[in-house]
Amino acid sequence: MTDTTPATAPRAATFTTRSPATGEPIAAHPVSGPEEVARAVARARGAQTGWAALPASRRRDHLLRWKKALAADLDAVAGTIAAETGKPAGDAALEVVLTLEHLGWAARNADRVLRRRKVGTGLFAVHQRASLVHRPLGVIGVIGPWNYPLYTPMGSVGYALAAGNAVVFKPSELTPGTGVLLAELFDAAVPGHAGLLTTVTGAASTGDALARSGVDKLAFTGSPGTARKVMAVCAETLTPFLAECGGKDAVIVTADADLEAAADAIVWGALSNAGQTCAGVERVYAVREVHAALCERVVERAGALRPGAGADAPYGPMTLPGQVSVVERHVTDAVSAGARALLGGPESVRAPYVAPVVLTGVPEDAAAMAEETFGPVVSINQVADVDEAVERANSSRYALGAAVFCRNGRTGAAIAARLRAGAVSVNSVLGFAAVPALPFGGSQDSGFGRIHGEEGLRAFTSVQSTTVQRFAPPVVLTSFTVPAATRERAIRLARALHRRR
């Protein structure tokens, strides 16, 4: 007798996110495998055709409507960020506000930056009219981080959408709820283009599937090691790749700097978000005349801060549990190598929290100076002068952000120009993060490519060059019928012209 009982459908794999502070479960999310990712990319590709065909003004209006929806639901979005990362609610809300600033700028400036524009042709192509236009690539894959699960990936997501692309977004497995909510709010705000932004959830295997899915470019934020692996997958299909891989940002403090302002900024840059900021402050180089006074001020301010889960806590727990051991190793090894702990030490590490740690005299080859600590630890080393400070700041394998504190802003800008960092603030830290028109990105182990600003819009386009012949030239050099003597005269004329200037 044949069994006609329907087979039980296999249960889809899921994973559960947990509070970094308490370990309690937050929500379950599906693990998107290759088939689910492929369907998301296909859906996005279908939606992108209509999106790219819209006038730029219509895309702007749709994105501004999405921005308005994000602003209206700011509390819900910030609440999801705070729950998944453990950061204080106020910090999460600030993250949303900065995101809104960037989304608004991208929406309003995309047409100006990317529209067709004329270019000069030169003497020998005077009969041509030349122009170029930036066209959307198609579907952009975005792999986001957990430390700023909205602000950082939206530097790719928002700018890619503004440039006329569709996006498939894979948030960190620690913060998938933020990514899911982001796509839901887009579909609700722009229902006529639902599916243009799709979120897929999962861990490394989902990211691997996205890299292999045939997207037209992949934007990645994460560690240099993971970036190399993802980039290798993209290389198999020559998929363009944009990488932001963290930093070991330095602050230079000159002899005439405002030490109160410098100390205040250093403490915030080093400890906010539990130090889990790719462009946060990890290294400080202060000239010998002010080193002791700066250290005293930093210790005083940092010593008053205690991490916690409460609404009034200055910062919360470590979001990534494994990062706690990295912080402990860096601090322990630095002290063992001769560094002095001016505040805290190995005993500051009490998972999931790490109390502020201030070190000085840290050997330049110690992990605390050479590797990304990504925790509430700052090392303040003494240097003889600004030249030595610049040399040490530039010696890192990372080159993402930096800051200079100097009484004279013009002098500070001159020092900034000597640094390899992709973004530098003078007399503040992370000043560039709130300026949407400024591009952001680094080099070496900090990755390559730029998000934000005009460069961030162009990063998600391809350039098409066009010439239109206006009239027939007196001599057609691109023809086999041109006599040799005519070609030679043209060459002699060109040579004579170019020798004159």
Coordinates of C-alpha atoms in Angstrom, one line a residue:
M1 CA 0.0 0.0 0.0
T2 CA 1.4 3.4 -1.0
D3 CA 1.9 5.9 1.8
T4 CA 0.2 9.2 0.8
T5 CA 1.0 11.1 4.0
P6 CA 2.7 14.4 3.1
A7 CA 6.3 14.5 4.1
T8 CA 7.1 17.0 6.8
A9 CA 8.8 20.1 5.3
P10 CA 12.3 20.6 6.6
R11 CA 12.6 23.4 9.1
A12 CA 14.5 26.4 8.0
A13 CA 17.7 27.0 9.9
T14 CA 17.6 30.0 12.3
F15 CA 19.8 31.7 14.7
T16 CA 19.1 33.8 17.8
T17 CA 20.5 37.1 18.7
R18 CA 21.2 37.9 22.4
S19 CA 21.7 40.9 24.5
P20 CA 25.4 41.7 24.9
A21 CA 24.8 42.8 28.5
T22 CA 22.6 40.0 29.8
G23 CA 22.9 37.2 27.3
E24 CA 19.1 37.0 27.1
P25 CA 17.6 36.1 23.7
I26 CA 16.3 39.0 21.6
A27 CA 14.9 37.4 18.4
A28 CA 15.3 34.5 16.0
H29 CA 16.2 35.1 12.4
P30 CA 16.5 32.8 9.3
V31 CA 19.9 31.7 8.0
S32 CA 19.8 32.9 4.3
G33 CA 21.5 30.3 2.2
P34 CA 22.6 30.5 -1.4
E35 CA 19.1 29.9 -2.7
E36 CA 17.6 32.6 -0.5
V37 CA 20.4 35.0 -1.4
A38 CA 20.0 34.3 -5.1
R39 CA 16.2 35.0 -4.9
A40 CA 16.9 38.3 -3.1
V41 CA 19.4 39.4 -5.8
A42 CA 16.9 38.4 -8.6
R43 CA 14.2 40.3 -6.9
A44 CA 16.4 43.4 -6.4
R45 CA 17.5 43.2 -10.1
G46 CA 13.9 43.2 -11.2
A47 CA 13.2 46.2 -9.0
Q48 CA 16.3 48.1 -10.1
T49 CA 15.2 48.4 -13.7
G50 CA 12.2 50.5 -12.8
W51 CA 14.2 52.5 -10.2
A52 CA 17.0 53.4 -12.6
A53 CA 14.4 54.5 -15.2
L54 CA 12.9 57.1 -12.9
P55 CA 13.9 60.7 -13.2
A56 CA 16.5 61.6 -10.6
S57 CA 13.9 63.9 -9.0
R58 CA 11.6 61.0 -8.4
R59 CA 14.3 58.9 -6.8
R60 CA 15.2 61.9 -4.6
D61 CA 11.6 62.2 -3.4
H62 CA 11.3 58.5 -2.7
L63 CA 14.5 58.5 -0.6
L64 CA 13.4 61.6 1.3
R65 CA 10.1 59.8 2.1
W66 CA 12.2 56.9 3.4
K67 CA 14.3 59.3 5.5
K68 CA 11.1 60.8 6.9
A69 CA 9.9 57.3 7.9
L70 CA 13.2 56.6 9.6
A71 CA 12.9 59.9 11.5
A72 CA 9.3 59.1 12.5
D73 CA 10.4 55.7 13.8
L74 CA 13.6 56.9 15.3
D75 CA 12.8 55.5 18.8
A76 CA 12.1 52.0 17.4
V77 CA 15.2 52.0 15.2
A78 CA 17.4 53.3 18.0
G79 CA 15.8 50.8 20.4
T80 CA 16.7 47.9 18.1
I81 CA 20.3 49.2 17.7
A82 CA 20.7 49.6 21.5
A83 CA 19.2 46.1 22.2
E84 CA 21.5 44.4 19.7
T85 CA 24.7 46.3 20.4
G86 CA 24.3 47.1 24.1
K87 CA 25.2 50.8 23.5
P88 CA 23.2 53.4 25.5
A89 CA 19.9 54.5 23.9
G90 CA 21.3 58.1 23.5
D91 CA 24.2 56.8 21.5
A92 CA 21.9 54.7 19.3
A93 CA 19.7 57.7 18.7
L94 CA 22.7 59.8 17.7
E95 CA 23.6 57.0 15.2
V96 CA 20.2 57.3 13.6
V97 CA 20.4 61.1 13.4
L98 CA 23.8 60.9 11.6
T99 CA 22.4 58.4 9.2
L100 CA 19.5 60.7 8.4
E101 CA 22.0 63.5 7.6
H102 CA 23.8 61.3 5.1
L103 CA 20.7 59.9 3.5
G104 CA 19.3 63.3 3.0
W105 CA 22.6 64.6 1.4
A106 CA 22.8 61.6 -0.9
A107 CA 19.2 61.9 -2.1
R108 CA 19.5 65.7 -2.8
N109 CA 22.9 65.6 -4.4
A110 CA 22.9 62.5 -6.6
D111 CA 21.6 64.2 -9.7
R112 CA 24.0 67.1 -9.5
V113 CA 27.0 64.7 -9.0
L114 CA 26.1 62.0 -11.5
R115 CA 24.2 63.8 -14.3
R116 CA 25.7 63.9 -17.8
R117 CA 28.3 66.7 -18.2
K118 CA 30.3 68.0 -21.1
V119 CA 34.1 67.8 -21.3
G120 CA 36.6 69.6 -23.5
T121 CA 37.9 67.8 -26.6
G122 CA 41.2 69.3 -27.5
L123 CA 42.4 70.6 -30.8
F124 CA 42.5 67.3 -32.8
A125 CA 38.9 66.4 -31.7
V126 CA 37.4 69.9 -32.0
H127 CA 34.8 68.4 -34.4
Q128 CA 33.5 66.1 -31.6
R129 CA 31.2 66.9 -28.8
A130 CA 32.2 64.9 -25.7
S131 CA 30.4 64.1 -22.5
L132 CA 30.4 61.6 -19.7
V133 CA 27.7 60.2 -17.4
H134 CA 27.8 58.1 -14.3
R135 CA 25.3 55.2 -14.6
P136 CA 24.2 52.8 -11.9
L137 CA 25.9 49.4 -11.7
G138 CA 22.8 47.4 -11.0
V139 CA 22.6 45.4 -7.7
I140 CA 25.0 46.3 -4.9
G141 CA 25.8 43.8 -2.2
V142 CA 26.5 45.3 1.2
I143 CA 28.0 43.4 4.2
G144 CA 27.7 45.5 7.3
P145 CA 29.4 45.6 10.8
W146 CA 27.9 45.3 14.2
N147 CA 29.5 48.3 16.0
Y148 CA 27.4 50.9 14.0
P149 CA 24.8 48.7 12.4
L150 CA 22.9 51.5 10.8
Y151 CA 25.3 54.5 10.2
T152 CA 28.2 52.5 8.7
P153 CA 26.3 50.3 6.2
M154 CA 24.1 53.2 5.2
G155 CA 27.2 54.9 3.8
S156 CA 26.9 52.2 1.1
V157 CA 23.2 51.4 1.1
G158 CA 21.9 55.0 1.0
Y159 CA 24.4 56.2 -1.6
A160 CA 24.0 53.2 -3.8
L161 CA 20.2 53.7 -3.9
A162 CA 20.6 57.4 -4.6
A163 CA 22.9 56.4 -7.5
G164 CA 20.1 54.3 -9.0
N165 CA 21.0 50.9 -7.8
A166 CA 19.3 48.1 -5.9
V167 CA 20.8 46.8 -2.7
V168 CA 21.0 43.4 -1.0
F169 CA 22.2 44.0 2.6
K170 CA 23.7 41.4 4.9
P171 CA 24.0 42.8 8.4
S172 CA 26.2 41.3 11.0
E173 CA 24.8 38.2 12.6
L174 CA 25.0 40.2 15.9
T175 CA 22.7 43.0 14.6
P176 CA 20.3 41.5 12.0
G177 CA 17.2 43.1 13.4
T178 CA 18.5 46.6 12.5
G179 CA 19.0 45.5 8.9
V180 CA 15.5 43.8 8.7
L181 CA 13.8 46.9 10.1
L182 CA 15.7 49.1 7.7
A183 CA 14.3 47.2 4.7
E184 CA 10.8 47.0 6.1
L185 CA 10.7 50.8 6.5
F186 CA 11.9 51.3 3.0
D187 CA 9.1 49.0 1.6
A188 CA 6.5 50.8 3.7
A189 CA 7.7 54.2 2.6
V190 CA 8.2 53.4 -1.1
P191 CA 5.8 50.5 -1.7
G192 CA 5.9 51.0 -5.5
H193 CA 9.6 49.9 -5.4
A194 CA 9.4 47.2 -2.7
G195 CA 12.3 44.8 -3.0
L196 CA 14.7 47.4 -4.1
L197 CA 16.4 47.0 -0.7
T198 CA 16.4 43.5 0.6
T199 CA 18.0 42.2 3.8
V200 CA 19.4 38.7 4.1
T201 CA 20.5 37.4 7.5
G202 CA 23.1 34.9 8.6
A203 CA 26.8 34.6 9.4
A204 CA 29.8 34.0 7.3
S205 CA 28.1 31.5 5.0
T206 CA 25.5 34.1 4.0
G207 CA 28.2 36.7 3.3
D208 CA 30.0 34.1 1.1
A209 CA 26.7 33.4 -0.8
L210 CA 26.2 37.1 -1.4
A211 CA 29.8 37.5 -2.7
R212 CA 29.1 34.6 -5.1
S213 CA 25.6 35.7 -6.1
G214 CA 26.5 37.8 -9.1
V215 CA 26.0 41.3 -7.6
D216 CA 27.6 44.1 -9.6
K217 CA 29.7 45.4 -6.7
L218 CA 30.2 44.3 -3.0
A219 CA 30.8 46.8 -0.2
F220 CA 32.3 45.3 2.9
T221 CA 33.0 46.6 6.4
G222 CA 34.9 44.3 8.8
S223 CA 38.4 43.0 9.7
P224 CA 41.3 43.0 7.2
G225 CA 41.5 39.2 7.5
T226 CA 37.8 38.7 6.6
A227 CA 38.1 41.3 3.8
R228 CA 40.9 39.3 2.2
K229 CA 38.7 36.2 2.2
V230 CA 35.7 38.0 0.7
M231 CA 37.9 39.8 -1.8
A232 CA 39.3 36.5 -3.0
V233 CA 35.8 35.2 -3.6
C234 CA 34.9 38.4 -5.6
A235 CA 38.2 38.0 -7.6
E236 CA 36.9 34.8 -9.0
T237 CA 34.2 36.7 -11.0
L238 CA 36.0 40.1 -11.1
T239 CA 33.2 41.5 -8.9
P240 CA 34.3 45.1 -7.9
F241 CA 35.0 45.3 -4.2
L242 CA 35.0 48.2 -1.7
A243 CA 36.5 47.6 1.8
E244 CA 36.5 49.5 5.0
C245 CA 38.6 47.4 7.5
G246 CA 39.1 49.4 10.6
G247 CA 41.8 51.6 12.0
K248 CA 44.4 52.4 14.6
D249 CA 43.8 56.1 14.7
A250 CA 46.3 58.5 16.1
V251 CA 46.0 61.8 17.8
I252 CA 48.8 64.3 17.7
V253 CA 48.9 66.9 20.5
T254 CA 51.3 69.9 20.1
A255 CA 53.0 72.0 22.8
D256 CA 50.5 74.9 22.3
A257 CA 47.3 72.8 22.2
D258 CA 44.3 73.4 24.4
L259 CA 44.9 70.5 26.7
E260 CA 41.4 70.6 28.3
A261 CA 39.8 70.3 24.9
A262 CA 42.3 67.7 23.7
A263 CA 41.7 65.5 26.8
D264 CA 38.0 65.7 26.6
A265 CA 38.0 64.7 22.9
I266 CA 40.5 61.9 23.5
V267 CA 38.4 60.4 26.2
W268 CA 35.3 60.5 24.2
G269 CA 37.0 59.2 21.0
A270 CA 38.7 56.3 22.9
L271 CA 35.8 55.2 25.2
S272 CA 32.5 56.0 23.4
N273 CA 30.7 52.9 22.1
A274 CA 33.1 51.0 24.5
G275 CA 36.0 51.9 22.1
Q276 CA 34.3 49.8 19.3
T277 CA 34.8 52.5 16.7
C278 CA 36.9 51.9 13.6
A279 CA 37.9 55.6 13.5
G280 CA 38.1 56.0 17.3
V281 CA 41.1 57.1 19.3
E282 CA 43.6 54.3 20.1
R283 CA 47.0 56.0 20.0
V284 CA 48.0 59.5 21.2
Y285 CA 51.4 61.2 20.6
A286 CA 51.9 64.2 22.8
V287 CA 55.1 66.3 22.7
R288 CA 57.2 66.1 25.9
E289 CA 56.3 69.6 27.1
V290 CA 52.7 68.7 27.6
H291 CA 52.7 64.9 27.9
A292 CA 52.4 64.7 31.7
A293 CA 49.7 67.4 31.9
L294 CA 47.7 65.7 29.1
C295 CA 47.9 62.3 30.8
E296 CA 46.7 63.8 34.1
R297 CA 43.7 65.4 32.4
V298 CA 42.8 62.2 30.4
V299 CA 43.0 60.0 33.6
E300 CA 40.8 62.4 35.5
R301 CA 38.1 62.4 32.9
A302 CA 38.3 58.7 32.1
G303 CA 38.5 57.7 35.8
A304 CA 35.0 59.2 36.3
L305 CA 33.4 56.9 33.8
R306 CA 32.0 53.4 34.5
P307 CA 30.4 51.2 31.9
G308 CA 27.0 49.7 32.5
A309 CA 23.6 48.7 31.1
G310 CA 21.7 51.7 32.6
A311 CA 20.3 54.6 30.6
D312 CA 22.9 56.9 32.2
A313 CA 25.9 54.8 31.5
P314 CA 28.6 56.5 29.4
Y315 CA 29.1 53.3 27.4
G316 CA 27.9 49.7 27.5
P317 CA 29.3 46.2 27.2
M318 CA 31.5 44.8 24.6
T319 CA 29.2 43.8 21.7
L320 CA 31.4 41.0 20.4
P321 CA 32.1 38.6 23.2
G322 CA 35.4 37.4 21.7
Q323 CA 36.7 41.0 21.6
V324 CA 37.1 41.0 25.4
S325 CA 40.0 38.6 25.3
V326 CA 41.7 40.7 22.6
V327 CA 41.5 43.8 24.8
E328 CA 42.8 41.8 27.8
R329 CA 45.7 40.5 25.8
H330 CA 46.7 43.9 24.5
V331 CA 46.7 45.5 28.0
T332 CA 48.5 42.6 29.6
D333 CA 51.2 42.4 27.0
A334 CA 51.7 46.2 27.0
V335 CA 52.2 46.2 30.8
S336 CA 54.5 43.2 30.6
A337 CA 56.6 45.0 27.9
G338 CA 57.2 48.0 30.2
A339 CA 54.2 50.2 29.7
R340 CA 52.6 52.0 32.7
A341 CA 48.9 51.7 33.4
L342 CA 47.9 55.2 34.5
L343 CA 44.3 54.1 34.9
G344 CA 43.1 50.5 35.1
G345 CA 44.9 47.5 33.7
P346 CA 44.2 43.9 33.1
E347 CA 41.9 43.9 36.1
S348 CA 39.6 46.4 34.2
V349 CA 38.4 43.5 32.0
R350 CA 35.3 42.0 33.6
A351 CA 33.2 40.6 30.8
P352 CA 31.1 41.8 29.2
Y353 CA 32.3 45.1 30.4
V354 CA 35.8 46.7 30.2
A355 CA 36.5 49.7 32.5
P356 CA 38.6 52.6 31.0
V357 CA 42.3 51.8 30.6
V358 CA 44.9 54.5 30.0
L359 CA 48.5 53.4 29.2
T360 CA 51.7 55.3 28.6
G361 CA 55.2 54.3 27.5
V362 CA 53.8 51.5 25.3
P363 CA 56.5 50.1 23.0
E364 CA 55.6 50.9 19.4
D365 CA 55.7 47.2 18.4
A366 CA 53.4 46.1 21.1
A367 CA 49.9 44.9 20.1
A368 CA 48.3 47.8 21.9
M369 CA 50.0 50.1 19.4
A370 CA 50.2 48.0 16.3
E371 CA 46.9 46.1 16.2
E372 CA 43.3 47.2 16.4
T373 CA 42.3 46.9 20.1
F374 CA 38.6 47.9 19.5
G375 CA 38.0 48.4 23.2
P376 CA 38.0 51.3 25.8
V377 CA 41.8 51.5 25.9
V378 CA 44.0 54.5 24.9
S379 CA 47.8 54.7 24.8
I380 CA 49.4 58.1 25.3
N381 CA 53.1 58.1 24.3
Q382 CA 55.6 60.9 24.6
V383 CA 57.4 62.3 21.5
A384 CA 60.2 64.8 21.1
D385 CA 58.4 67.0 18.6
V386 CA 55.7 67.1 15.9
D387 CA 58.0 65.5 13.3
E388 CA 58.4 62.4 15.5
A389 CA 54.6 62.4 16.2
V390 CA 53.9 62.4 12.4
E391 CA 56.4 59.6 11.8
R392 CA 55.0 57.4 14.5
A393 CA 51.4 58.1 13.5
N394 CA 52.2 57.1 9.9
S395 CA 54.1 53.9 10.9
S396 CA 50.9 52.0 11.4
R397 CA 49.6 49.4 8.9
Y398 CA 46.2 51.2 9.2
A399 CA 45.5 54.6 7.7
L400 CA 41.8 55.4 8.3
G401 CA 41.4 58.5 10.5
A402 CA 43.4 60.8 12.7
A403 CA 43.2 64.0 14.7
V404 CA 45.5 66.9 15.5
F405 CA 45.2 69.3 18.4
C406 CA 47.1 72.6 17.9
R407 CA 46.4 76.1 19.0
N408 CA 46.5 77.5 15.4
G409 CA 44.1 75.8 13.1
R410 CA 46.1 76.6 10.0
T411 CA 49.2 75.0 11.6
G412 CA 47.0 72.0 12.5
A413 CA 45.8 71.6 9.0
A414 CA 49.4 71.6 7.8
I415 CA 50.2 68.8 10.2
A416 CA 47.1 67.0 9.0
A417 CA 48.3 67.2 5.4
R418 CA 51.4 65.2 6.4
L419 CA 49.4 62.2 7.7
R420 CA 48.5 59.2 5.6
A421 CA 45.0 58.9 7.1
G422 CA 42.1 59.1 4.8
A423 CA 40.3 61.6 7.1
V424 CA 41.7 64.0 9.7
S425 CA 40.0 66.3 12.2
V426 CA 41.8 69.3 13.6
N427 CA 40.9 70.3 17.2
S428 CA 38.2 67.6 17.4
V429 CA 37.8 63.9 16.9
L430 CA 35.6 62.3 14.2
G431 CA 34.6 65.8 13.0
F432 CA 34.4 64.4 9.5
A433 CA 31.8 61.8 10.4
A434 CA 29.0 64.4 10.5
V435 CA 29.8 66.0 7.2
P436 CA 28.0 64.1 4.5
A437 CA 29.9 65.8 1.7
L438 CA 33.3 64.5 2.9
P439 CA 34.4 61.0 1.6
F440 CA 35.4 58.4 4.1
G441 CA 37.8 55.5 3.8
G442 CA 41.4 54.5 4.2
S443 CA 44.3 52.6 2.8
Q444 CA 46.6 49.6 3.5
D445 CA 44.9 47.5 6.3
S446 CA 42.1 50.0 6.6
G447 CA 40.9 49.0 3.1
F448 CA 40.3 51.0 -0.1
G449 CA 37.6 52.9 -1.8
R450 CA 35.4 55.7 -0.4
I451 CA 31.9 56.0 0.9
H452 CA 30.1 59.3 1.6
G453 CA 30.3 62.5 -0.4
E454 CA 30.6 62.8 -4.2
E455 CA 33.1 60.0 -4.2
G456 CA 30.7 57.8 -2.3
L457 CA 28.0 58.4 -5.0
R458 CA 30.4 57.7 -7.8
A459 CA 31.7 54.6 -6.1
F460 CA 28.4 52.8 -7.0
T461 CA 28.4 53.8 -10.7
S462 CA 30.2 53.1 -14.0
V463 CA 31.3 55.9 -16.2
Q464 CA 30.2 56.0 -19.8
S465 CA 32.1 58.3 -22.2
T466 CA 30.4 59.5 -25.4
T467 CA 31.5 61.5 -28.4
V468 CA 29.1 62.9 -31.0
Q469 CA 30.6 64.2 -34.3
R470 CA 29.4 67.8 -34.8
F471 CA 30.8 68.2 -38.3
A472 CA 33.2 66.5 -40.7
P473 CA 36.8 67.4 -40.0
P474 CA 39.0 68.9 -42.7
V475 CA 41.2 65.8 -42.5
V476 CA 39.8 62.4 -41.4
L477 CA 42.8 60.7 -39.7
T478 CA 40.7 57.6 -38.7
S479 CA 40.5 56.3 -42.2
F480 CA 42.7 54.1 -44.4
T481 CA 42.0 56.5 -47.3
V482 CA 44.1 59.3 -45.7
P483 CA 47.3 59.9 -47.8
A484 CA 50.5 59.3 -45.9
A485 CA 51.7 62.8 -46.6
T486 CA 48.6 64.3 -45.0
R487 CA 49.1 62.1 -41.9
E488 CA 52.7 63.2 -41.7
R489 CA 51.8 66.9 -41.9
A490 CA 49.3 66.4 -39.1
I491 CA 52.0 64.7 -36.9
R492 CA 54.5 67.5 -37.6
L493 CA 51.8 70.1 -36.7
A494 CA 51.0 68.3 -33.4
R495 CA 54.7 68.0 -32.6
A496 CA 55.3 71.7 -33.2
L497 CA 52.4 72.7 -31.0
H498 CA 53.3 70.4 -28.1
R499 CA 57.0 71.6 -28.2
R500 CA 55.8 75.1 -27.6
R501 CA 54.0 74.5 -24.3

